[in-house]
Amino acid sequence: MALPRRLWWTALAVAGGCVTAEEAPRVDLPVVVDTSGVTPATTDLGYLVTLTEARLALRDLRFTTAGEVHTASWSVPWLGSVAYAHPGHDQAGETLGELPGTYVVDWVHGEGQALGTATLVAGDYTAVDFGFDLVDASAGTAATELAGHTVWLEGTAERSGQAIRFTAAVDAPADRELVGAPFVATVTGDTVGRIALRLHTVDPIEGDTLFDGVDFAAVDTDADGMVALAADVPASDDAVNLLRRALLSHDHYDAELQE
Amino acid sequence: MRTMPSMSPLLLALLAFGCSQDPGEGELLVVAYGESFIEDGIPAAEMDDGWAITFDRFDVVIADVSVGGSSLDAGDTLDLAQPSNGEGQQLGSLTVPAGDHSDASFQLDAVSLAGTATLGGVTKQFDWSFEPNVHYSDCEAVTTVPDGGQGALELTLHGDHFFFDSLVSGEPAVVFQALADADTDGDDVISTAELQAADIGAYDPGSAADVTDLWGWLGAQSVLVGHVDGEGHCDSHVH
C-alpha cells in the first residue's frame, strides 16, 4: 500500500526537523479485533452485565505520536492539567499511521477479525483515533440491527436474583471522532506483528464500566424482564445518554502492538 | 565521509539576509473583542432551539499576552458586553520586531457573564463566573507589524460556545433549553446549584468523562471561548 503523501510529510517533519531526501522507514501491520476486553462487568448500581452481542461501526483508524491521551490523572479541565480540544480542533498528535475505510467490528464473536492492513511510519506511538460511523440500511444482513445506528448491544443485567435482557442502539453524532485511545508502541522498519483493537467493558485504568449509572429495572416499566435502550424509547433516555457517553469516550478503547 | 544535505542557494541567501538585517520595530495594539454575539446578543435565529440571549455583562480577565518575544501583562477586568463599534476593548500595546508574527499566546484567567435568555413569554436570568485559567498558544493567525508602524492583534471571545451541545463536534448545535430546564425551582434564575444538580443529558462531552453536570459543562466550555482575529483557533492548556 502506498503511503499517503500527508504521512510522508509528517514523517519527514518529525524526523528531527531536518528534511532530507530519505524516506522514513515504514511497515504494514494487520489490524485485528481483540475481544478480550469484553468481560462481564459489575456496574456502580450493582448490575452484573454480560454482553452477548456488541457491534460497532467505525471508520478511518489513525495512529498518532502524541495528543489527547487517556491517563488516570485526567480530571475536570480547570482543576487538572488537561489539554482541552476545541470543537473541530482536537489537538491530536501527529498522525504517522492509518487504516482508512469503514468497518463493522464484532466485539463478542469477532476474535481475530481482520479489519485490514495499516501502514505506519517508524516512530513512538501513543494513541489511536478513529471515527464513528452510522451503518447504512443496505449494509447487509450481518449488520441488520446496526442499520441506522453506530452501536448495537445485546445482553443481560442481573441484580438481586433478577435478570433483565436488554438491547441497546446507540447513535454517534455525524462526523464524531474518538481521539486518544491508548496505543503505546514503538514501531521500526523491522517490526513484525499485528495491532489488536479492543473495546473494554471495564475501563482498565479507572475501573468504571460501560453501563455505570444505567438503571435497567427503572427502564423496565412493564416488568417483563426485557428492555430496549434506544432513542425512540422515551423511558430509556437517561440510560441511552449515559451509555452513549461511555461508548463514545476513549476510556473504553485501546490498541496493542502484538509482536 | 559525511556530506552535508544540499541546500538551495536561495535558502542560503535568505538565511544570510535574515541574520544581517535589523527588521526594525513597530507597535502592536492588542484588543479583546466579543463580537456582535456578546455586545448585541445572540438572536433566536442563530440558536438552534429558538432562545435568544442577551448579555448584561461579559467580564474577562486576560493576562500574559505574548507576541514576537514581547509580553503584555494586562490583567484588568474588561466588560466585552460594552459597545465598541466593532473595535473591541483595548488591552494595551507592545513594541515588537517588525514583520509577520505567528506566535501569539495569551492567558484567560476569568470569565463572568450575566444576562437573560428569552423564548416566547419566558425569560431566564443567569449570572455565572468561571476561572478557566487557560493558556492559549499556537494560534492560527499572522500579525503583521510594519517597521515604525502599527499592527493589531484581536483576542476574540466567542460567547456562543457556552451554549454548544458538544465539547468536541466541529458543528455543534447552539441551544439553551437544557439550561432553562435546570431552573427547577421556577424562579426564572438559573443558579449554580441548579446547574450542578442537572445532568448534561444528551450533550456530548467527548472523552471528558468527569463533565457530568451542567455547571461542569459550562466550565468546560469556558476553556474553549478564546480565539484570535475572529475565527483563529489556538491550542489550549489548562494550568
Coordinates of C-alpha atoms in Angstrom, one line a residue:
Chain A
M1 CA 0.0 0.0 0.0
A2 CA 1.4 3.4 -0.9
L3 CA 1.9 5.7 2.0
P4 CA -0.3 8.8 1.7
R5 CA 1.5 11.9 0.9
R6 CA 0.5 13.6 4.1
L7 CA 2.1 10.8 6.1
W8 CA 5.4 11.3 4.4
W9 CA 5.5 15.0 5.1
T10 CA 4.6 14.3 8.7
A11 CA 7.3 11.7 8.9
L12 CA 9.9 14.0 7.5
A13 CA 8.9 16.8 9.8
V14 CA 9.1 14.5 12.9
A15 CA 12.5 13.2 11.9
G16 CA 14.4 15.8 13.8
G17 CA 13.1 18.7 11.9
C18 CA 15.7 18.2 9.2
V19 CA 14.2 17.4 5.8
T20 CA 16.3 15.1 3.7
A21 CA 15.6 13.1 0.6
E22 CA 15.5 9.8 2.5
E23 CA 12.2 8.2 3.2
A24 CA 11.4 7.3 6.8
P25 CA 11.1 3.5 7.4
R26 CA 7.5 2.2 7.3
V27 CA 5.8 -1.0 7.9
D28 CA 2.5 -2.6 7.1
L29 CA 0.7 -4.3 10.0
P30 CA -2.6 -6.1 10.1
V31 CA -5.2 -4.7 12.4
V32 CA -7.4 -7.3 14.1
V33 CA -10.2 -7.4 16.6
D34 CA -9.3 -8.5 20.2
T35 CA -12.4 -9.5 22.2
S36 CA -10.6 -10.0 25.5
G37 CA -11.8 -6.6 26.8
V38 CA -15.5 -7.6 26.7
T39 CA -16.0 -9.3 30.0
P40 CA -18.9 -9.4 32.5
A41 CA -18.9 -6.2 34.4
T42 CA -20.5 -5.2 37.7
T43 CA -21.7 -1.6 37.5
D44 CA -21.9 1.1 40.2
L45 CA -25.5 0.3 40.6
G46 CA -24.8 -3.4 41.3
Y47 CA -25.9 -4.9 38.0
L48 CA -23.7 -7.7 36.6
V49 CA -23.9 -7.0 32.9
T50 CA -22.9 -9.7 30.3
L51 CA -22.9 -8.9 26.6
T52 CA -24.0 -11.4 24.1
E53 CA -23.7 -9.1 21.1
A54 CA -21.7 -6.0 20.7
R55 CA -21.1 -4.4 17.3
L56 CA -19.7 -1.1 16.4
A57 CA -19.4 0.8 13.1
L58 CA -16.2 2.8 12.8
R59 CA -14.0 4.3 10.1
D60 CA -10.5 5.5 9.4
L61 CA -8.2 4.5 12.1
R62 CA -5.2 6.8 12.7
F63 CA -2.2 6.0 14.8
T64 CA -0.6 9.1 16.4
T65 CA 2.6 10.0 18.2
A66 CA 1.1 12.3 20.9
G67 CA -2.0 14.2 21.7
E68 CA -5.1 13.8 23.9
V69 CA -4.1 10.6 25.7
H70 CA -6.2 8.9 28.4
T71 CA -4.5 8.7 31.8
A72 CA -5.8 8.2 35.2
S73 CA -4.9 11.7 36.2
W74 CA -7.5 13.2 33.9
S75 CA -9.9 15.4 35.7
V76 CA -12.2 18.3 35.2
P77 CA -10.1 20.6 32.9
W78 CA -10.0 23.7 35.1
L79 CA -8.7 21.6 38.0
G80 CA -6.2 19.5 36.2
S81 CA -3.6 19.7 33.5
V82 CA -5.7 18.7 30.6
A83 CA -5.1 19.9 27.1
Y84 CA -8.6 20.6 26.0
A85 CA -9.8 20.2 22.5
H86 CA -11.5 22.9 20.7
P87 CA -14.6 21.7 18.8
G88 CA -13.4 20.6 15.4
H89 CA -9.7 21.0 16.5
D90 CA -8.9 18.1 18.7
Q91 CA -5.3 18.8 19.4
A92 CA -4.5 15.3 18.3
G93 CA -0.9 14.2 17.8
E94 CA 0.9 13.8 14.6
T95 CA -0.6 11.0 12.5
L96 CA 2.1 8.6 11.4
G97 CA -0.1 5.6 10.5
E98 CA -3.5 4.9 9.2
L99 CA -6.0 2.3 8.2
P100 CA -8.6 4.0 6.0
G101 CA -12.1 2.6 5.4
T102 CA -15.3 1.7 7.2
Y103 CA -15.7 -1.3 9.3
V104 CA -18.3 -3.1 11.5
V105 CA -16.5 -4.6 14.5
D106 CA -17.9 -7.6 16.3
W107 CA -16.6 -7.3 19.8
V108 CA -18.1 -10.6 21.1
H109 CA -17.8 -13.1 18.3
G110 CA -15.1 -11.4 16.2
E111 CA -11.9 -12.6 17.8
G112 CA -9.1 -12.2 15.3
Q113 CA -11.4 -10.5 12.8
A114 CA -9.1 -8.8 10.3
L115 CA -10.0 -5.2 9.6
G116 CA -7.2 -4.6 7.1
T117 CA -3.6 -3.6 6.9
A118 CA -2.4 -0.4 8.4
T119 CA 0.6 1.5 7.2
L120 CA 2.8 3.0 9.9
V121 CA 5.9 5.2 9.7
A122 CA 8.6 4.2 12.2
G123 CA 8.2 6.0 15.5
D124 CA 6.9 6.0 19.0
Y125 CA 3.2 5.9 19.1
T126 CA 0.9 6.9 21.9
A127 CA -2.7 6.8 20.7
V128 CA -5.2 5.6 18.1
D129 CA -8.0 7.7 16.8
F130 CA -11.0 6.7 14.7
G131 CA -14.3 8.0 13.5
F132 CA -17.7 6.6 14.5
D133 CA -19.9 5.6 11.6
L134 CA -23.6 5.2 11.1
V135 CA -24.5 1.9 9.3
D136 CA -26.5 2.3 6.1
A137 CA -29.6 0.1 6.0
S138 CA -28.2 -1.6 2.9
A139 CA -25.0 -2.7 4.6
G140 CA -26.1 -6.4 4.6
T141 CA -27.7 -9.0 6.9
A142 CA -24.8 -9.2 9.3
A143 CA -25.4 -5.6 10.3
T144 CA -29.3 -5.6 10.3
E145 CA -29.7 -4.5 13.9
L146 CA -27.0 -1.8 13.3
A147 CA -28.9 -0.3 10.4
G148 CA -29.1 3.4 11.1
H149 CA -27.0 3.1 14.3
T150 CA -23.4 3.2 15.4
V151 CA -23.5 0.6 18.2
W152 CA -25.7 -2.4 18.8
L153 CA -25.6 -4.3 22.1
E154 CA -27.5 -7.3 23.5
G155 CA -27.1 -8.8 26.9
T156 CA -28.4 -9.4 30.3
A157 CA -28.2 -7.3 33.5
E158 CA -28.6 -9.3 36.7
R159 CA -29.1 -7.9 40.2
S160 CA -30.6 -9.4 43.3
G161 CA -31.6 -12.5 41.5
Q162 CA -33.4 -10.7 38.8
A163 CA -32.2 -10.9 35.2
I164 CA -33.2 -8.3 32.6
R165 CA -32.5 -8.9 29.0
F166 CA -31.7 -5.8 27.1
T167 CA -30.9 -4.4 23.6
A168 CA -29.3 -1.1 23.0
A169 CA -29.0 1.0 19.9
V170 CA -26.6 4.0 20.2
D171 CA -26.0 6.6 17.6
A172 CA -23.0 8.9 17.3
P173 CA -23.3 12.5 16.1
A174 CA -22.3 13.0 12.5
D175 CA -18.6 13.0 11.9
R176 CA -17.9 12.2 15.5
E177 CA -14.3 11.3 16.1
L178 CA -12.7 9.4 19.0
V179 CA -9.3 10.8 19.9
G180 CA -6.7 9.5 22.1
A181 CA -7.3 5.8 22.9
P182 CA -4.1 4.4 24.2
F183 CA -1.7 2.8 21.6
V184 CA 1.7 2.7 23.2
A185 CA 4.1 1.1 20.8
T186 CA 7.5 1.6 19.2
V187 CA 7.4 0.8 15.5
T188 CA 10.5 0.3 13.5
G189 CA 11.1 -0.7 9.9
D190 CA 11.7 -4.2 11.2
T191 CA 8.5 -4.6 13.3
V192 CA 6.5 -7.7 12.6
G193 CA 3.2 -8.5 14.3
R194 CA -0.3 -7.2 14.4
I195 CA -2.3 -4.4 16.0
A196 CA -5.1 -5.6 18.3
L197 CA -8.0 -3.3 18.7
R198 CA -10.1 -3.7 21.9
L199 CA -13.3 -2.5 23.5
H200 CA -13.3 -2.7 27.3
T201 CA -16.5 -3.1 29.2
V202 CA -14.4 -2.1 32.3
D203 CA -12.1 0.9 31.9
P204 CA -8.7 -0.7 32.5
I205 CA -7.4 2.5 34.2
E206 CA -10.2 3.9 36.2
G207 CA -12.4 0.8 36.7
D208 CA -15.7 2.3 35.6
T209 CA -17.9 0.3 33.3
L210 CA -19.8 1.0 30.1
F211 CA -23.0 0.7 32.0
D212 CA -22.4 2.7 35.1
G213 CA -25.5 4.7 36.1
V214 CA -27.8 2.7 33.9
D215 CA -30.7 1.5 36.0
F216 CA -32.1 -1.3 33.9
A217 CA -35.0 -2.0 36.3
A218 CA -36.2 1.6 36.1
V219 CA -36.4 1.3 32.3
D220 CA -38.3 -2.0 32.5
T221 CA -41.6 -0.2 33.2
D222 CA -43.8 -3.2 32.4
A223 CA -41.6 -5.5 34.5
D224 CA -41.4 -8.2 31.8
G225 CA -37.7 -8.6 32.2
M226 CA -36.8 -7.2 28.8
V227 CA -35.8 -3.6 27.9
A228 CA -34.8 -1.7 24.8
L229 CA -32.5 1.2 25.2
A230 CA -32.9 3.4 22.1
A231 CA -33.5 7.0 21.1
D232 CA -37.2 6.2 20.3
V233 CA -37.9 4.7 23.7
P234 CA -38.5 7.7 25.9
A235 CA -38.2 5.7 29.1
S236 CA -34.7 4.9 28.2
D237 CA -33.5 8.4 27.5
D238 CA -31.3 8.7 30.6
A239 CA -29.8 5.3 30.1
V240 CA -29.1 5.9 26.4
N241 CA -27.4 9.2 27.2
L242 CA -25.2 7.5 29.8
L243 CA -24.4 4.6 27.5
R244 CA -23.6 6.8 24.6
R245 CA -21.2 8.9 26.6
A246 CA -19.3 5.8 27.7
L247 CA -19.2 4.3 24.3
L248 CA -18.0 7.5 22.6
S249 CA -15.3 8.0 25.2
H250 CA -11.7 6.9 24.6
D251 CA -11.7 5.5 28.1
H252 CA -13.1 2.2 26.8
Y253 CA -10.8 1.5 23.9
D254 CA -7.2 0.8 23.3
A255 CA -4.9 -0.9 20.7
E256 CA -1.9 -3.0 21.3
L257 CA 1.0 -3.9 19.1
Q258 CA 1.4 -7.7 19.4
E259 CA 4.8 -8.7 18.1
Chain B
M1 CA 32.9 11.0 4.8
R2 CA 29.7 12.7 5.9
T3 CA 28.2 15.0 3.4
M4 CA 26.0 18.0 4.2
P5 CA 22.4 17.8 2.9
S6 CA 22.1 20.0 -0.1
M7 CA 20.6 23.5 0.5
S8 CA 19.4 25.7 -2.2
P9 CA 21.3 28.9 -2.9
L10 CA 18.1 30.8 -2.5
L11 CA 17.6 29.5 1.0
L12 CA 21.2 30.3 1.9
A13 CA 20.7 33.8 0.7
L14 CA 17.6 34.2 2.7
L15 CA 19.3 32.9 5.8
A16 CA 22.2 35.2 5.3
F17 CA 19.9 38.2 4.8
G18 CA 17.9 37.3 7.9
C19 CA 21.0 37.2 10.0
S20 CA 22.4 40.5 8.9
Q21 CA 19.4 42.8 8.7
D22 CA 17.7 44.5 11.6
P23 CA 13.9 44.3 10.8
G24 CA 13.2 47.4 12.9
E25 CA 10.4 47.7 15.4
G26 CA 6.7 48.6 15.4
E27 CA 3.8 48.9 17.8
L28 CA 1.3 46.1 18.2
L29 CA -2.2 47.1 19.6
V30 CA -3.9 44.3 21.5
V31 CA -7.7 44.3 21.9
A32 CA -10.2 41.9 23.3
Y33 CA -13.5 41.6 21.4
G34 CA -16.7 39.7 22.0
E35 CA -18.1 40.4 18.6
S36 CA -21.8 41.0 18.0
F37 CA -22.9 37.9 19.9
I38 CA -21.6 39.4 23.1
E39 CA -22.1 43.1 22.5
D40 CA -25.6 42.8 20.9
G41 CA -26.7 39.3 22.0
I42 CA -27.3 36.1 20.2
P43 CA -30.6 36.3 18.3
A44 CA -33.1 33.5 18.2
A45 CA -32.3 32.9 14.5
E46 CA -28.7 32.0 15.5
M47 CA -29.8 29.5 18.1
D48 CA -31.0 26.0 17.2
D49 CA -33.9 26.0 19.7
G50 CA -35.3 29.5 19.4
W51 CA -34.0 31.0 22.6
A52 CA -32.4 34.5 22.3
I53 CA -29.6 35.5 24.5
T54 CA -28.5 39.0 25.7
F55 CA -25.6 39.8 28.0
D56 CA -25.7 42.5 30.6
R57 CA -22.1 41.8 31.4
F58 CA -19.4 39.6 30.0
D59 CA -16.3 40.3 32.1
V60 CA -13.0 38.7 31.2
V61 CA -9.5 38.8 32.8
I62 CA -6.8 38.3 30.2
A63 CA -3.1 38.2 31.1
D64 CA 0.3 37.3 29.7
V65 CA -0.3 38.3 26.1
S66 CA 2.9 37.5 24.2
V67 CA 3.9 38.2 20.6
G68 CA 7.3 38.3 18.9
G69 CA 9.2 38.0 22.2
S70 CA 7.4 40.9 23.9
S71 CA 4.7 40.4 26.5
L72 CA 1.8 42.4 28.0
D73 CA 0.7 41.6 31.5
A74 CA -2.7 43.2 31.2
G75 CA -4.8 41.5 34.0
D76 CA -7.5 44.1 34.3
T77 CA -11.2 43.2 34.0
L78 CA -12.8 44.1 30.7
D79 CA -16.5 44.0 30.0
L80 CA -16.9 42.8 26.5
A81 CA -20.6 43.4 26.5
Q82 CA -20.0 47.1 26.3
P83 CA -20.5 48.5 22.8
S84 CA -17.2 49.1 20.9
N85 CA -18.3 49.9 17.4
G86 CA -16.5 46.8 16.3
E87 CA -13.2 47.9 17.8
G88 CA -13.1 45.7 20.9
Q89 CA -11.8 46.7 24.3
Q90 CA -8.1 47.8 24.3
L91 CA -5.8 45.7 26.4
G92 CA -2.6 47.7 25.7
S93 CA 0.2 47.8 23.2
L94 CA 3.6 46.1 22.7
T95 CA 6.8 47.1 20.9
V96 CA 7.7 44.1 18.7
P97 CA 10.1 43.5 15.9
A98 CA 8.7 44.5 12.6
G99 CA 7.5 41.6 10.4
D100 CA 5.0 38.8 10.5
H101 CA 4.3 37.1 13.8
S102 CA 2.6 33.8 14.2
D103 CA 3.5 33.1 17.8
A104 CA 0.7 34.9 19.7
S105 CA -0.3 33.5 23.0
F106 CA -2.4 34.6 26.0
Q107 CA -3.9 33.6 29.2
L108 CA -7.7 33.7 30.0
D109 CA -7.9 33.8 33.8
A110 CA -11.6 34.5 34.4
V111 CA -14.9 34.8 32.6
S112 CA -18.0 36.2 34.3
L113 CA -21.2 36.5 32.3
A114 CA -24.7 37.8 33.3
G115 CA -27.7 38.2 31.1
T116 CA -31.1 36.8 30.1
A117 CA -32.4 34.2 27.7
T118 CA -35.9 34.6 26.2
L119 CA -38.2 32.2 24.4
G120 CA -41.8 33.3 23.9
G121 CA -43.0 34.7 27.1
V122 CA -40.4 33.0 29.2
T123 CA -37.3 34.8 30.4
K124 CA -34.5 33.2 32.4
Q125 CA -31.7 35.1 34.1
F126 CA -28.2 33.9 34.6
D127 CA -25.1 35.2 36.4
W128 CA -22.2 32.8 36.2
S129 CA -18.5 33.1 36.9
F130 CA -15.6 30.7 35.9
E131 CA -11.9 30.7 36.3
P132 CA -10.7 28.7 33.3
N133 CA -7.0 29.7 33.8
V134 CA -6.4 28.5 30.3
H135 CA -3.3 29.4 28.2
Y136 CA -3.8 29.7 24.5
S137 CA -0.9 29.3 22.2
D138 CA 0.0 28.2 18.6
C139 CA -2.9 30.4 17.4
E140 CA -3.9 30.3 13.8
A141 CA -3.1 33.9 12.9
V142 CA -0.4 36.0 11.4
T143 CA 0.0 39.5 12.8
T144 CA 1.9 42.0 10.6
V145 CA 3.7 44.9 12.2
P146 CA 5.5 47.3 9.9
D147 CA 8.8 49.0 10.7
G148 CA 7.9 52.2 12.6
G149 CA 4.2 51.5 12.1
Q150 CA 1.4 49.8 14.0
G151 CA -0.2 46.4 13.8
A152 CA -3.2 44.9 15.6
L153 CA -4.0 41.7 17.4
E154 CA -7.5 40.9 18.4
L155 CA -8.2 38.3 21.1
T156 CA -11.7 37.2 20.2
L157 CA -14.0 35.7 22.8
H158 CA -16.9 33.6 21.5
G159 CA -19.8 33.8 23.8
D160 CA -21.9 31.3 21.9
H161 CA -19.6 28.5 23.0
F162 CA -21.4 28.4 26.4
F163 CA -24.4 27.2 24.6
F164 CA -22.8 24.5 22.4
D165 CA -24.2 21.0 22.9
S166 CA -20.8 19.3 22.3
L167 CA -17.3 19.7 23.6
V168 CA -15.8 18.0 20.5
S169 CA -18.1 18.5 17.5
G170 CA -17.0 20.7 14.7
E171 CA -20.6 21.7 14.1
P172 CA -22.3 21.7 17.5
A173 CA -25.9 22.8 18.0
V174 CA -26.3 26.1 19.8
V175 CA -29.0 25.6 22.4
F176 CA -30.3 26.9 25.7
Q177 CA -33.2 24.6 26.6
A178 CA -31.3 22.3 28.8
L179 CA -30.0 25.2 30.8
A180 CA -33.5 26.6 31.1
D181 CA -34.8 23.3 32.3
A182 CA -32.2 23.3 35.1
D183 CA -34.2 26.1 36.7
T184 CA -36.1 23.6 38.8
D185 CA -37.4 26.0 41.5
G186 CA -39.1 28.0 38.8
D187 CA -37.8 31.4 39.9
D188 CA -36.5 32.1 36.4
V189 CA -33.0 32.4 37.8
I190 CA -30.6 29.6 36.7
S191 CA -28.4 29.2 39.7
T192 CA -25.1 27.5 40.1
A193 CA -26.6 25.0 42.5
E194 CA -29.3 24.1 40.0
L195 CA -26.8 23.6 37.2
Q196 CA -24.7 21.4 39.5
A197 CA -27.8 19.2 40.1
A198 CA -28.6 18.9 36.4
D199 CA -27.1 16.0 34.4
I200 CA -25.7 17.0 31.0
G201 CA -28.3 14.7 29.3
A202 CA -27.8 14.4 25.6
Y203 CA -24.8 16.8 25.5
D204 CA -21.7 15.2 24.1
P205 CA -18.6 15.7 26.4
G206 CA -16.3 13.7 24.2
S207 CA -13.9 11.8 26.4
A208 CA -14.2 14.3 29.3
A209 CA -15.9 11.7 31.5
D210 CA -15.7 14.0 34.6
V211 CA -18.0 16.5 33.0
T212 CA -21.4 15.2 34.1
D213 CA -23.4 18.2 35.2
L214 CA -24.3 21.4 33.5
W215 CA -22.2 23.6 35.8
G216 CA -19.2 21.4 34.9
W217 CA -20.3 21.7 31.3
L218 CA -20.2 25.5 31.3
G219 CA -16.9 25.4 33.0
A220 CA -15.5 23.2 30.3
Q221 CA -16.9 25.5 27.6
S222 CA -15.3 28.5 29.3
V223 CA -11.9 26.9 28.4
L224 CA -12.8 27.0 24.7
V225 CA -14.0 30.5 24.2
G226 CA -10.7 32.1 23.3
H227 CA -9.6 32.7 19.7
V228 CA -7.6 35.3 17.8
D229 CA -8.6 37.6 15.0
G230 CA -12.1 36.3 14.8
E231 CA -12.0 32.6 14.0
G232 CA -8.4 31.8 14.5
H233 CA -8.1 28.8 16.8
C234 CA -5.4 28.2 19.4
D235 CA -4.2 25.2 21.3
S236 CA -5.5 25.5 24.9
H237 CA -3.8 24.2 28.0
V238 CA -5.2 24.5 31.5
H239 CA -2.9 25.4 34.3

